[in-house]
Amino acid sequence: MAYSDYESVIGLEIHAQFLTDTKIFSSSSAKFGGGDNEHVDAVCMGMPGTLPVLNKKAIEFAIKTGLALNCEVKKKSVFSRKNYFYPDLPKGYQISQYDQPVCEKGFLDVTINGQKKRIGITRAHLEEDAGKSTHHGDYSLVNYNRSSVPLLEIVSEPDMRSPQEAAEYARAVRSILRYLGVCDGNLEEGSMRCDCNVSVRKKGEKKFGTRTELKNINSFRFIEKAIQYEIERQIDVIESGQEIVQETRLYDSTKNKTFSMRSKEEAHDYRYFPDPDLLPLIISDKEIDLAKSSLPELPQQRAQRFQTQYGLPEYDSEILTVEKEMADYFESVVKECGNAKSASNWIMTELLRELNNSKKEIADSPVSAKMLAELVQLIDKNTVSGKMAKAVFMEMFKSGKTASEIVKSQGMSQITDENEIGKIVDQVIQANPTQTTEYRSGKDKLFGFFVGQAMKASKGQANPELLNKVLKEKLKG
Ligand code: ADP
Ligand code: MG
């Protein structure tokens, strides 16, 4: 049997750390980093006799995220205790919503190879993060800075059918979280974590296969690679006559392999029960309406608008709107130069490539929106040729200088003076008497040769239309 006889089934559990100032149930800082155990207090360290107080901002963020993910925001939800022992969990239980989460039944549409696909979202629930243990030979240390940082766990339906779909979905969730400003979506620092549930089944089969859960994946590229590896591993296991064990596996990106971490615990092992220290969370219509009216324009709406307002293709508008900063940048360029098509082309090709090569974010681009707008204007005014403009752009990116500075200092401006172009054309005709005679006796094909020669003689600076016109006239003889 071949891999292609199987179909993969994928569901994601995404943990998003909220960018609230303080913890979900107490007042110490929820910021990333800080010295060891600097962002702590008695509640998040599980001291006896302390009581949790729910963070209002975290609720507001959960409502907004739920709405953006097309979820039903529940009027009543409940915090439970998920009991387990681990040193990074000082209370001996994690407070997490369980059977009554704050958001349910949402969906997200993603585009895969130009096709829309709807991914169901089962639920999104609030919970607290755990601290962090580090192991050093014969001793371990525990840092509680992360303890009780608010998390929203977004659980998808098992609706994805390829590693690419899973990565696209995760990107779309990240994009929304960042537009909302509720999470910075940093996979590397772990402020967004993505657990991938993967199973395979023979094509045509209705029943799902046994799944494994992949953890420890800290980039979108690795999400795709880890799932791809896992799909093939599972098929190999099945094809060799063995069964898939339901378990949690860790992905090792340097080896591009997944390894068994632990067999999957049954839910009842956690002995969930409603936390008696917290009242049910009641959300009013007014709060939901308020959140609705404060929602920003979201990536998909913005992409839609880019198509209608600027006439951009769907593909371009989707790329330009993934990051809010990128979309803002594009709109600033258009505002300055008035040429959306050109702005989009420059960003999509040259700028994205150079940002990528230098591992920079748009916010750190050496070419600001204003600078790119100026370059577009110089091209539109024929001051620089399209070809020259690429060299000018590279220099702008390298030096941070403006387009006009570079054009001036390097004498790169386009030659639009007819007399000057005439002189160049005269030289070329003089230097190529044989071709000139042949052309004049009807060998029209040679025109391209003359364009090439004259362009070269002008060091690429001649205005192409003008050059064509002058050449035609002068070659007539
Ligand atoms: P648990 O509580 O054990 O984590 P859930 O039922 O909440 O289990 O499912 C967790 C995730 O696993 C969800 O995203 C769901 O879509 C996904 N999932 C469930 N069954 C399968 C399966 N057979 N194959 C792939 N993913 C699955
Ligand atoms: Mg789970």
XYZ file of C-alpha atoms and ligand atoms in Angstrom:
505
model
C 0.000 0.000 0.000
C 1.148 3.502 -0.698
C 0.974 6.591 1.485
C -1.522 7.992 -1.001
C -4.056 5.287 -0.031
C -4.390 7.006 3.330
C -5.949 10.251 4.458
C -4.766 12.236 7.453
C -7.075 13.791 10.043
C -5.787 16.694 12.119
C -7.205 18.755 14.979
C -5.313 21.542 16.742
C -5.306 22.761 20.304
C -3.879 26.265 20.394
C -2.919 27.920 23.661
C -2.806 31.688 23.464
C -1.264 33.669 26.311
C -3.211 36.854 26.824
C -1.432 40.191 26.885
C -3.075 41.329 30.092
C -1.001 43.391 32.520
C -1.587 40.965 35.376
C -2.239 37.274 36.008
C -5.652 35.694 35.539
C -6.380 35.329 39.268
C -3.915 37.688 40.949
C -2.017 40.948 40.645
C 1.581 40.116 39.694
C 2.835 40.968 36.216
C 1.872 38.679 33.352
C 4.719 39.977 31.178
C 7.097 37.569 29.462
C 10.611 37.388 30.931
C 11.760 39.164 34.080
C 14.242 37.781 36.588
C 13.542 34.316 38.019
C 10.451 34.409 40.245
C 10.177 38.169 39.932
C 6.586 38.202 38.620
C 5.002 36.302 41.464
C 2.578 36.710 44.348
C 1.049 34.528 47.033
C -1.907 33.440 44.875
C 0.001 32.318 41.801
C 2.489 30.512 44.053
C -0.359 28.556 45.633
C 0.114 29.719 49.211
C -2.456 28.225 51.584
C -5.364 30.508 52.428
C -5.148 32.639 49.286
C -8.123 33.139 46.992
C -8.306 33.709 43.222
C -9.921 36.888 41.843
C -10.800 36.757 38.155
C -9.103 39.307 35.852
C -11.716 41.375 33.998
C -9.424 42.080 31.072
C -8.966 38.353 30.478
C -12.744 37.962 30.149
C -12.936 40.875 27.719
C -10.136 39.317 25.624
C -11.871 35.931 25.649
C -15.137 37.473 24.446
C -13.407 39.372 21.650
C -11.463 36.315 20.519
C -14.586 34.173 20.635
C -16.479 36.660 18.477
C -13.602 36.920 15.997
C -13.548 33.117 15.741
C -17.305 33.099 15.007
C -18.050 31.383 18.317
C -21.100 31.518 20.536
C -20.068 33.413 23.653
C -21.753 31.682 26.584
C -23.649 33.737 29.138
C -22.532 31.316 31.806
C -19.298 29.382 32.056
C -17.578 27.606 34.905
C -14.022 27.301 36.215
C -12.983 23.844 37.356
C -9.997 22.338 39.069
C -7.875 20.007 36.985
C -5.948 18.025 39.556
C -2.438 16.765 38.966
C 0.878 17.008 40.716
C 3.879 18.703 39.209
C 6.382 21.129 40.788
C 5.495 23.903 38.334
C 1.884 23.726 39.570
C 2.154 24.721 43.240
C -1.574 24.405 44.094
C -1.681 20.802 42.899
C -4.401 21.744 40.425
C -4.813 23.988 37.426
C -7.861 26.228 37.258
C -9.379 25.653 33.848
C -12.794 25.798 32.255
C -13.882 22.275 31.474
C -17.427 21.192 30.595
C -18.767 24.753 30.423
C -16.291 26.831 28.409
C -16.745 30.528 27.654
C -16.848 30.040 23.855
C -18.256 27.254 21.704
C -19.095 26.301 18.139
C -17.041 28.649 16.025
C -15.248 28.336 12.732
C -12.533 29.869 10.621
C -12.262 29.893 6.837
C -8.801 29.369 5.409
C -7.619 29.422 1.809
C -5.681 26.387 0.623
C -4.336 26.495 -2.934
C -6.919 29.108 -3.839
C -9.797 27.091 -2.304
C -11.776 28.118 0.773
C -12.044 25.556 3.525
C -14.015 25.928 6.748
C -12.387 24.618 9.940
C -14.739 24.112 12.862
C -13.799 25.368 16.310
C -15.202 23.188 19.046
C -14.537 25.454 21.972
C -12.302 28.100 23.473
C -11.837 28.113 27.217
C -9.999 30.207 29.779
C -7.377 28.687 32.032
C -4.193 29.557 33.878
C -0.712 28.713 32.653
C 1.701 26.675 34.774
C 5.176 27.752 35.910
C 8.316 26.481 34.250
C 10.788 23.863 35.452
C 14.328 23.580 34.197
C 16.462 20.550 34.846
C 20.169 20.804 35.619
C 21.848 17.434 36.088
C 20.966 16.314 39.601
C 18.738 19.220 40.527
C 15.832 21.161 39.021
C 14.709 24.756 39.330
C 11.244 26.155 39.061
C 10.260 29.636 37.964
C 6.712 30.809 38.707
C 6.722 33.923 36.511
C 4.464 32.124 34.049
C 2.265 30.625 36.749
C -1.319 31.892 36.289
C -0.686 33.890 33.133
C -4.090 33.856 31.389
C -4.490 31.398 28.548
C -7.231 30.825 26.052
C -7.187 27.288 24.706
C -8.745 27.145 21.257
C -9.732 23.609 20.274
C -10.495 22.856 16.641
C -12.648 20.103 15.205
C -10.663 17.312 13.513
C -11.391 19.040 10.195
C -7.954 19.404 8.653
C -6.758 16.912 6.088
C -3.166 17.917 5.403
C -0.161 19.420 7.201
C -0.549 22.494 5.007
C -4.154 23.018 6.103
C -3.112 22.725 9.734
C -0.360 25.315 9.332
C -2.692 27.679 7.446
C -5.315 27.388 10.153
C -2.739 28.058 12.877
C -1.487 31.094 10.936
C -5.039 32.410 10.583
C -5.633 32.057 14.330
C -2.367 33.833 15.081
C -3.215 36.615 12.688
C -6.590 37.197 14.379
C -5.068 37.136 17.874
C -2.544 39.743 16.817
C -5.112 41.966 15.099
C -7.167 41.872 18.285
C -4.061 42.704 20.315
C -4.886 39.943 22.802
C -1.797 37.777 22.205
C 1.520 38.416 20.498
C 1.476 34.976 18.872
C 5.165 34.279 19.456
C 5.612 30.534 18.898
C 9.286 30.663 19.739
C 8.786 32.274 23.163
C 5.754 30.081 23.741
C 3.139 32.814 24.058
C 1.261 30.811 21.427
C 1.585 27.038 21.599
C 0.151 24.603 19.178
C -0.552 20.946 19.951
C -1.320 18.912 16.858
C -3.582 15.835 17.058
C -2.938 13.534 14.148
C -4.471 10.288 12.944
C -4.676 8.476 9.631
C -7.308 6.283 8.008
C -7.702 4.518 4.692
C -9.334 6.740 2.099
C -13.081 6.185 2.062
C -13.095 5.000 5.675
C -15.659 6.835 7.851
C -14.249 6.075 11.283
C -11.304 8.087 12.606
C -8.096 6.283 13.418
C -6.367 6.419 16.804
C -4.655 9.754 17.274
C -1.407 10.951 18.732
C -0.797 14.450 20.038
C 2.349 16.336 19.015
C 3.774 18.926 21.374
C 6.777 21.186 21.425
C 6.403 22.683 17.969
C 7.695 26.233 17.827
C 7.252 27.394 14.248
C 4.715 27.100 11.447
C 7.233 25.340 9.267
C 7.773 22.762 11.998
C 4.007 22.289 12.374
C 3.934 21.136 8.770
C 7.067 19.020 9.061
C 6.120 17.376 12.352
C 2.649 16.435 11.091
C 4.058 15.141 7.812
C 6.553 12.975 9.689
C 3.847 11.701 12.031
C 1.461 10.807 9.198
C 4.121 8.703 7.516
C 5.159 7.099 10.802
C 1.572 6.101 11.557
C 1.054 4.648 8.092
C 4.278 2.646 8.447
C 3.093 1.307 11.812
C -0.295 0.282 10.400
C 1.216 -1.212 7.272
C 3.544 -3.349 9.381
C 0.475 -4.823 11.062
C 0.793 -2.976 14.367
C -1.566 -0.538 16.057
C -1.219 3.152 16.822
C -0.934 3.864 20.527
C -2.792 6.945 21.713
C -0.016 9.006 23.223
C 1.670 12.380 23.445
C 4.753 12.735 21.291
C 7.444 15.407 21.238
C 8.779 16.812 17.997
C 12.538 17.168 17.637
C 13.149 19.696 14.891
C 16.860 18.948 14.540
C 16.156 15.275 13.816
C 12.763 15.978 12.165
C 11.230 13.102 14.142
C 8.598 12.688 16.818
C 9.269 10.729 20.015
C 6.894 9.176 22.503
C 6.650 11.306 25.654
C 3.842 9.686 27.618
C 0.748 7.671 26.926
C -2.352 9.840 26.899
C -3.980 10.273 30.276
C -7.703 9.701 30.493
C -9.690 12.845 31.269
C -11.093 11.402 34.507
C -7.574 11.054 35.889
C -7.695 14.792 36.522
C -10.744 14.524 38.802
C -12.226 17.750 37.458
C -14.728 19.529 39.668
C -16.029 23.131 39.766
C -13.659 25.364 41.723
C -15.508 26.308 44.930
C -13.379 29.474 45.218
C -14.789 30.967 42.020
C -18.344 31.852 41.080
C -19.572 30.882 37.636
C -18.576 33.466 35.049
C -21.684 35.366 33.961
C -21.412 37.500 30.843
C -24.140 40.006 30.012
C -25.507 40.917 26.585
C -24.175 44.386 27.192
C -20.625 43.102 27.622
C -20.915 41.055 24.442
C -22.302 44.039 22.509
C -19.532 46.238 23.825
C -16.914 43.725 22.710
C -18.612 43.431 19.305
C -18.556 47.153 18.737
C -14.900 47.369 19.725
C -13.726 44.657 17.328
C -11.175 45.993 14.839
C -11.313 45.223 11.141
C -10.099 41.607 11.016
C -7.650 40.116 8.493
C -10.275 38.518 6.254
C -12.416 41.658 6.122
C -9.350 43.698 5.391
C -8.300 41.354 2.584
C -11.794 41.680 1.136
C -11.583 45.455 1.294
C -8.153 45.455 -0.354
C -9.708 43.657 -3.313
C -12.606 46.056 -3.734
C -10.917 49.304 -2.755
C -7.542 48.791 -4.438
C -8.397 46.172 -7.045
C -5.762 43.752 -5.757
C -5.959 40.039 -6.576
C -7.236 37.788 -3.770
C -3.837 36.174 -3.304
C -2.017 39.492 -2.887
C -4.595 40.893 -0.497
C -4.383 37.819 1.691
C -0.604 37.984 1.917
C -0.647 41.701 2.632
C -3.168 41.362 5.454
C -1.737 38.423 7.433
C 0.218 40.850 9.597
C -1.575 43.985 10.671
C 1.699 45.920 10.481
C 2.188 44.828 6.869
C -1.339 45.874 5.910
C -0.839 49.225 7.648
C 2.447 49.666 5.811
C 0.801 48.958 2.464
C -1.975 51.437 3.120
C 0.508 54.147 4.135
C 2.451 53.644 0.905
C -0.752 53.884 -1.146
C -1.837 56.995 0.697
C 1.466 58.704 -0.099
C 1.914 57.640 -3.714
C -1.586 56.828 -4.927
C -0.496 53.731 -6.830
C -1.872 50.620 -5.098
C -0.863 48.100 -7.732
C 2.709 49.271 -7.739
C 2.859 49.520 -3.929
C 1.590 45.964 -3.651
C 4.085 44.667 -6.223
C 7.041 46.271 -4.494
C 6.015 44.943 -1.100
C 5.149 41.454 -2.344
C 8.388 40.976 -4.241
C 11.363 43.140 -3.312
C 10.453 44.176 0.228
C 9.243 40.773 1.467
C 12.266 39.089 -0.063
C 14.740 41.470 1.557
C 12.967 41.351 4.935
C 13.082 37.583 4.736
C 16.753 37.486 3.780
C 17.723 39.772 6.614
C 15.279 38.134 9.078
C 13.636 41.461 9.784
C 10.049 42.269 10.636
C 8.180 44.940 8.725
C 8.405 47.185 11.798
C 12.212 47.128 11.473
C 12.269 47.682 7.726
C 15.068 50.083 6.755
C 12.745 51.240 3.964
C 9.824 53.043 5.570
C 6.413 53.315 3.918
C 7.147 56.949 3.077
C 10.445 55.981 1.436
C 8.865 53.264 -0.680
C 6.124 55.687 -1.706
C 8.739 58.134 -2.916
C 10.416 55.454 -5.012
C 7.087 54.515 -6.603
C 6.519 58.175 -7.429
C 9.961 58.503 -9.009
C 9.121 55.571 -11.270
C 5.691 56.958 -12.109
C 7.261 60.321 -13.015
C 9.832 58.523 -15.200
C 12.688 59.851 -13.104
C 14.015 56.334 -12.707
C 13.405 53.355 -14.948
C 11.840 50.196 -13.555
C 15.159 48.436 -13.869
C 17.116 51.157 -12.138
C 14.486 51.294 -9.424
C 15.372 47.770 -8.319
C 18.986 48.789 -7.806
C 17.833 51.944 -6.013
C 15.602 49.858 -3.757
C 18.441 47.510 -2.828
C 20.592 50.501 -1.935
C 17.744 51.995 0.118
C 17.358 48.733 2.020
C 21.090 48.515 2.622
C 21.794 52.115 3.557
C 18.476 53.456 4.815
C 18.879 56.416 2.424
C 15.937 57.782 0.484
C 15.396 57.062 -3.203
C 16.035 60.652 -4.297
C 19.254 60.824 -2.293
C 20.515 57.675 -3.981
C 19.402 58.686 -7.454
C 21.099 62.058 -7.079
C 24.361 60.855 -5.563
C 24.803 57.969 -7.974
C 23.598 59.745 -11.099
C 20.964 57.093 -11.646
C 18.149 59.243 -12.871
C 16.497 58.286 -16.088
C 17.469 60.159 -19.250
C 14.305 61.768 -20.548
C 15.981 64.461 -22.608
C 15.351 63.734 -26.286
C 18.558 65.401 -27.436
C 20.684 63.437 -25.063
C 19.074 60.180 -26.173
C 19.567 61.301 -29.787
C 23.302 61.582 -29.189
C 23.464 58.058 -27.806
C 21.472 56.699 -30.741
C 23.786 58.473 -33.215
C 26.796 56.825 -31.606
C 25.200 53.383 -31.783
C 24.284 53.800 -35.457
C 27.796 54.977 -36.270
C 29.377 52.079 -34.420
C 27.260 49.488 -36.255
C 27.294 50.339 -39.973
C 26.646 46.779 -41.224
C 23.551 46.274 -39.057
C 22.329 49.734 -39.983
C 22.504 48.940 -43.686
C 20.800 45.584 -43.171
C 18.036 47.175 -41.082
C 17.483 49.878 -43.653
C 17.199 47.255 -46.379
C 14.305 45.632 -44.559
C 15.706 43.434 -41.798
C 13.244 44.710 -39.161
C 14.238 42.096 -36.649
C 17.454 44.019 -35.994
C 15.506 46.730 -34.171
C 15.834 44.800 -30.914
C 19.590 44.702 -31.377
C 19.704 48.497 -31.599
C 17.520 48.922 -28.532
C 19.868 46.655 -26.605
C 22.988 48.495 -27.762
C 21.557 51.932 -27.059
C 20.236 50.910 -23.640
C 23.653 49.545 -22.787
C 25.347 52.717 -23.975
C 23.037 54.741 -21.720
C 23.934 52.456 -18.788
C 20.299 51.437 -18.614
C 19.224 54.982 -17.936
C 17.457 55.899 -21.162
C 13.695 56.198 -20.941
C 12.557 53.146 -22.920
C 9.644 54.741 -24.808
C 11.683 57.742 -25.794
C 14.580 55.569 -26.830
C 12.305 53.502 -29.085
C 10.868 56.596 -30.679
C 14.237 58.241 -31.366
C 15.751 54.997 -32.672
C 12.866 54.485 -35.107
C 13.268 58.009 -36.461
C 17.045 57.930 -36.764
C 17.221 54.438 -38.243
C 14.948 55.503 -41.086
C 18.009 57.382 -42.270
P -8.559 15.706 24.827
O -9.458 16.349 25.821
O -8.112 14.360 25.206
O -7.429 16.573 24.428
P -10.422 16.314 22.711
O -11.628 15.528 22.373
O -10.606 17.622 23.372
O -9.453 15.412 23.540
O -9.642 16.538 21.352
C -8.480 17.192 21.291
C -8.144 17.551 19.857
O -7.956 16.358 19.103
C -9.232 18.308 19.120
O -8.606 19.354 18.420
C -9.833 17.317 18.159
O -10.247 17.929 16.962
C -8.661 16.411 17.891
N -9.041 15.030 17.551
C -9.951 14.250 18.155
N -9.982 13.036 17.581
C -9.062 13.031 16.581
C -8.607 12.059 15.631
N -9.085 10.827 15.605
N -7.644 12.434 14.779
C -7.116 13.661 14.818
N -7.498 14.598 15.670
C -8.460 14.304 16.568
Mg -6.769 18.454 25.065
